[in-house]
Amino acid sequence: MRVLVAEDHRVLARTIANGLRRAAMAVDLAVSGDEVEQMCLVTGYDVLVLDRDLPVMSGDEVCRRLRGRADSPRILMLTAAGEIADKVYGLEELGADDYLAKPFDFAELVARIRTLYRRSPKPPPLVLRHEGIHLDFARREVLVNGRPTDLTPKEFAVLRMLLEACGEPVAHRDLVQAVWDEHLDPRTTAVRATVSRLRAKLGGPDTITADVGCGYRLTP
């Protein structure tokens, strides 16, 4: 999933982003409210982790503006204001989808983001299968011909996209946008290297086909 973390405390922002990337999410960062609004105009984020106390434009105002758009991401407000009245205000008056007070447990943040993602208009299937490959999103588990297979977060995310495509090719640019983040050098071989490692773990070079000009797909 694609997540935008809006937090002006740069150390905390990097810590959150790195943790979410280890959980197989593509993460971008914003440090001001106006930057959040601009980034959401050009990128279809699934979830926005939004600090209320942002400079230039407050998180409250960002939430109000995004809630007026049909393609708004799910919004998880992250703030030091943890009183019941603050939570009610954020959820009912501002229109946030969830509210988490600082300090928080990181495992809870990850769980809440995944829950918001599953609440999308078209929730993704939790179990995907193809020719002996079994991917359980909720358990973060992959079986190949019944054998547990350890995948890195990037490998897991790429495999999930290929499975969701049901044999249709997934373009290189779509993999970059959904699995990596905005800072990935377009000339990098990261996608090719990840697919190569994934092929080996799935059983060999014939498991994933590279269609020139189209992208990658799981071989029938």
Short mmCIF file of C-alpha atoms in Angstrom, two decimals:
data_model
loop_
_atom_site.label_atom_id
_atom_site.label_comp_id
_atom_site.label_asym_id
_atom_site.label_seq_id
_atom_site.Cartn_x
_atom_site.Cartn_y
_atom_site.Cartn_z
CA MET A 1 0.00 0.00 0.00
CA ARG A 2 1.10 3.62 -0.50
CA VAL A 3 1.29 5.72 2.68
CA LEU A 4 2.03 9.40 3.22
CA VAL A 5 3.45 10.33 6.63
CA ALA A 6 2.93 14.02 7.49
CA GLU A 7 5.08 14.87 10.51
CA ASP A 8 7.26 17.96 10.99
CA HIS A 9 9.49 16.32 13.61
CA ARG A 10 12.00 14.96 11.11
CA VAL A 11 13.58 12.31 13.33
CA LEU A 12 10.18 10.90 14.29
CA ALA A 13 9.03 11.07 10.66
CA ARG A 14 12.05 9.07 9.45
CA THR A 15 11.59 6.55 12.25
CA ILE A 16 7.94 6.01 11.33
CA ALA A 17 8.72 5.81 7.62
CA ASN A 18 11.52 3.27 8.06
CA GLY A 19 9.32 1.10 10.27
CA LEU A 20 6.44 1.15 7.78
CA ARG A 21 8.79 0.27 4.93
CA ARG A 22 9.94 -2.76 6.90
CA ALA A 23 6.23 -3.67 7.07
CA ALA A 24 6.09 -3.76 3.23
CA MET A 25 4.58 -0.31 2.68
CA ALA A 26 5.70 2.36 0.22
CA VAL A 27 6.12 5.56 2.23
CA ASP A 28 6.54 9.22 1.33
CA LEU A 29 7.16 12.05 3.79
CA ALA A 30 5.76 15.57 4.12
CA VAL A 31 6.71 18.16 6.74
CA SER A 32 4.06 20.86 6.23
CA GLY A 33 0.33 21.01 5.61
CA ASP A 34 0.57 22.66 2.19
CA GLU A 35 3.04 19.99 1.09
CA VAL A 36 0.57 17.27 2.14
CA GLU A 37 -2.20 18.83 0.08
CA GLN A 38 0.00 19.13 -3.02
CA MET A 39 1.30 15.57 -2.75
CA CYS A 40 -2.22 14.17 -2.39
CA LEU A 41 -3.22 16.00 -5.58
CA VAL A 42 -0.68 14.09 -7.66
CA THR A 43 -0.40 10.71 -5.89
CA GLY A 44 -3.16 8.28 -4.95
CA TYR A 45 -2.25 7.44 -1.36
CA ASP A 46 -4.12 4.67 0.41
CA VAL A 47 -3.53 6.02 3.93
CA LEU A 48 -2.38 9.39 5.27
CA VAL A 49 -0.76 9.46 8.72
CA LEU A 50 -1.41 13.09 9.63
CA ASP A 51 0.06 15.04 12.54
CA ARG A 52 -2.34 17.77 13.70
CA ASP A 53 0.40 20.30 14.49
CA LEU A 54 1.90 20.95 11.06
CA PRO A 55 3.41 24.28 9.96
CA VAL A 56 2.03 26.51 7.16
CA MET A 57 -1.31 24.68 7.18
CA SER A 58 -2.48 22.76 10.23
CA GLY A 59 -3.32 19.08 10.07
CA ASP A 60 -6.90 20.01 11.00
CA GLU A 61 -7.23 22.19 7.92
CA VAL A 62 -5.59 19.55 5.71
CA CYS A 63 -8.11 17.00 6.95
CA ARG A 64 -11.04 19.33 6.24
CA ARG A 65 -9.82 20.03 2.70
CA LEU A 66 -9.08 16.41 1.82
CA ARG A 67 -12.43 15.25 3.16
CA GLY A 68 -14.08 17.30 0.42
CA ARG A 69 -12.44 15.19 -2.29
CA ALA A 70 -13.78 11.93 -3.66
CA ASP A 71 -10.30 10.39 -3.92
CA SER A 72 -9.17 11.30 -0.40
CA PRO A 73 -6.97 8.73 1.34
CA ARG A 74 -7.98 7.18 4.62
CA ILE A 75 -6.73 9.55 7.32
CA LEU A 76 -5.13 8.49 10.60
CA MET A 77 -4.57 11.53 12.82
CA LEU A 78 -1.45 11.32 14.97
CA THR A 79 -1.22 13.84 17.81
CA ALA A 80 -0.17 14.53 21.37
CA ALA A 81 -3.74 15.67 22.17
CA GLY A 82 -5.14 12.41 23.49
CA GLU A 83 -8.16 13.45 25.54
CA ILE A 84 -11.55 11.98 24.64
CA ALA A 85 -12.80 15.38 23.49
CA ASP A 86 -9.81 15.70 21.13
CA LYS A 87 -10.51 12.28 19.64
CA VAL A 88 -14.20 13.02 19.15
CA TYR A 89 -13.35 16.34 17.50
CA GLY A 90 -10.85 14.70 15.14
CA LEU A 91 -13.21 11.90 14.14
CA GLU A 92 -16.54 13.70 13.99
CA GLU A 93 -15.76 17.34 13.26
CA LEU A 94 -12.66 16.97 11.08
CA GLY A 95 -13.66 13.70 9.41
CA ALA A 96 -10.59 11.61 10.22
CA ASP A 97 -10.97 7.84 9.88
CA ASP A 98 -8.92 7.01 12.97
CA TYR A 99 -7.06 8.79 15.76
CA LEU A 100 -3.90 7.71 17.61
CA ALA A 101 -2.37 9.67 20.47
CA LYS A 102 1.36 10.08 21.07
CA PRO A 103 3.26 8.31 22.48
CA PHE A 104 2.09 5.15 20.73
CA ASP A 105 3.18 1.57 20.23
CA PHE A 106 4.51 1.10 16.71
CA ALA A 107 2.81 -2.28 16.29
CA GLU A 108 -0.52 -0.58 16.97
CA LEU A 109 0.22 2.08 14.33
CA VAL A 110 0.94 -0.61 11.73
CA ALA A 111 -2.22 -2.52 12.67
CA ARG A 112 -4.38 0.60 12.42
CA ILE A 113 -2.95 1.50 8.99
CA ARG A 114 -3.63 -2.00 7.68
CA THR A 115 -7.16 -1.86 9.07
CA LEU A 116 -7.82 1.44 7.29
CA TYR A 117 -6.47 -0.05 4.06
CA ARG A 118 -8.90 -2.96 4.34
CA ARG A 119 -11.73 -0.46 4.76
CA SER A 120 -11.16 0.87 1.23
CA PRO A 121 -14.21 0.92 -1.11
CA LYS A 122 -12.87 -2.27 -2.72
CA PRO A 123 -11.10 -4.13 0.09
CA PRO A 124 -8.25 -6.33 -1.11
CA PRO A 125 -8.57 -10.11 -0.65
CA LEU A 126 -6.66 -11.37 2.37
CA VAL A 127 -5.61 -14.65 0.74
CA LEU A 128 -4.28 -14.93 -2.82
CA ARG A 129 -3.38 -18.14 -4.67
CA HIS A 130 -1.71 -19.08 -7.95
CA GLU A 131 -0.17 -22.38 -9.10
CA GLY A 132 0.98 -23.59 -5.70
CA ILE A 133 1.65 -20.09 -4.34
CA HIS A 134 -0.39 -19.11 -1.28
CA LEU A 135 -0.14 -15.56 0.13
CA ASP A 136 -1.92 -14.68 3.36
CA PHE A 137 -1.86 -10.90 3.80
CA ALA A 138 -3.20 -10.86 7.37
CA ARG A 139 -0.61 -13.36 8.61
CA ARG A 140 2.19 -12.02 6.37
CA GLU A 141 2.73 -15.61 5.27
CA VAL A 142 3.74 -17.13 1.93
CA LEU A 143 3.63 -20.83 1.11
CA VAL A 144 5.13 -22.30 -2.05
CA ASN A 145 3.79 -25.81 -2.67
CA GLY A 146 2.94 -25.99 1.02
CA ARG A 147 6.40 -24.88 2.16
CA PRO A 148 6.77 -21.66 4.23
CA THR A 149 8.88 -19.17 2.29
CA ASP A 150 10.54 -16.12 3.83
CA LEU A 151 10.22 -12.97 1.73
CA THR A 152 11.56 -9.49 2.34
CA PRO A 153 8.91 -6.72 2.61
CA LYS A 154 9.61 -5.61 -0.98
CA GLU A 155 9.42 -9.17 -2.32
CA PHE A 156 6.16 -9.72 -0.45
CA ALA A 157 4.64 -6.51 -1.85
CA VAL A 158 5.74 -7.30 -5.43
CA LEU A 159 4.35 -10.83 -5.20
CA ARG A 160 1.06 -9.51 -3.90
CA MET A 161 0.73 -7.12 -6.85
CA LEU A 162 1.49 -9.91 -9.30
CA LEU A 163 -1.08 -12.19 -7.67
CA GLU A 164 -3.72 -9.47 -7.66
CA ALA A 165 -3.13 -8.94 -11.40
CA CYS A 166 -4.34 -12.52 -12.07
CA GLY A 167 -1.80 -13.25 -14.79
CA GLU A 168 -1.91 -9.83 -16.44
CA PRO A 169 1.39 -7.93 -16.66
CA VAL A 170 2.19 -5.33 -14.00
CA ALA A 171 4.15 -2.39 -15.38
CA HIS A 172 7.54 -1.46 -13.97
CA ARG A 173 6.30 2.05 -13.15
CA ASP A 174 3.31 0.64 -11.24
CA LEU A 175 5.61 -1.51 -9.11
CA VAL A 176 7.82 1.48 -8.41
CA GLN A 177 4.88 3.68 -7.42
CA ALA A 178 3.19 1.12 -5.17
CA VAL A 179 6.12 -0.70 -3.57
CA TRP A 180 8.91 1.86 -3.39
CA ASP A 181 8.59 5.63 -2.88
CA GLU A 182 9.09 8.94 -4.65
CA HIS A 183 12.86 9.00 -4.04
CA LEU A 184 13.66 5.83 -6.00
CA ASP A 185 15.96 6.61 -8.92
CA PRO A 186 14.03 5.61 -12.09
CA ARG A 187 17.28 4.23 -13.52
CA THR A 188 17.80 1.86 -10.61
CA THR A 189 17.82 -1.92 -11.01
CA ALA A 190 15.99 -2.37 -7.68
CA VAL A 191 12.81 -3.73 -9.28
CA ARG A 192 14.69 -6.15 -11.52
CA ALA A 193 16.84 -7.36 -8.62
CA THR A 194 13.78 -7.86 -6.39
CA VAL A 195 11.97 -9.83 -9.11
CA SER A 196 15.08 -11.95 -9.66
CA ARG A 197 15.28 -12.88 -5.97
CA LEU A 198 11.55 -13.53 -5.90
CA ARG A 199 11.81 -15.90 -8.87
CA ALA A 200 14.43 -17.95 -7.04
CA LYS A 201 12.29 -18.20 -3.91
CA LEU A 202 9.18 -19.19 -5.88
CA GLY A 203 10.94 -22.02 -7.65
CA GLY A 204 13.03 -20.71 -10.53
CA PRO A 205 13.31 -18.28 -13.46
CA ASP A 206 10.14 -19.55 -15.17
CA THR A 207 7.82 -18.51 -12.33
CA ILE A 208 7.72 -14.83 -13.35
CA THR A 209 7.69 -13.72 -16.98
CA ALA A 210 9.11 -10.38 -18.12
CA ASP A 211 7.05 -9.04 -21.03
CA VAL A 212 9.14 -6.46 -22.89
CA GLY A 213 7.34 -3.11 -22.82
CA CYS A 214 4.53 -4.42 -20.60
CA GLY A 215 6.02 -5.49 -17.28
CA TYR A 216 6.08 -8.62 -15.15
CA ARG A 217 3.46 -11.33 -14.70
CA LEU A 218 3.17 -14.67 -13.00
CA THR A 219 3.65 -17.51 -15.47
CA PRO A 220 0.53 -19.72 -15.87
#
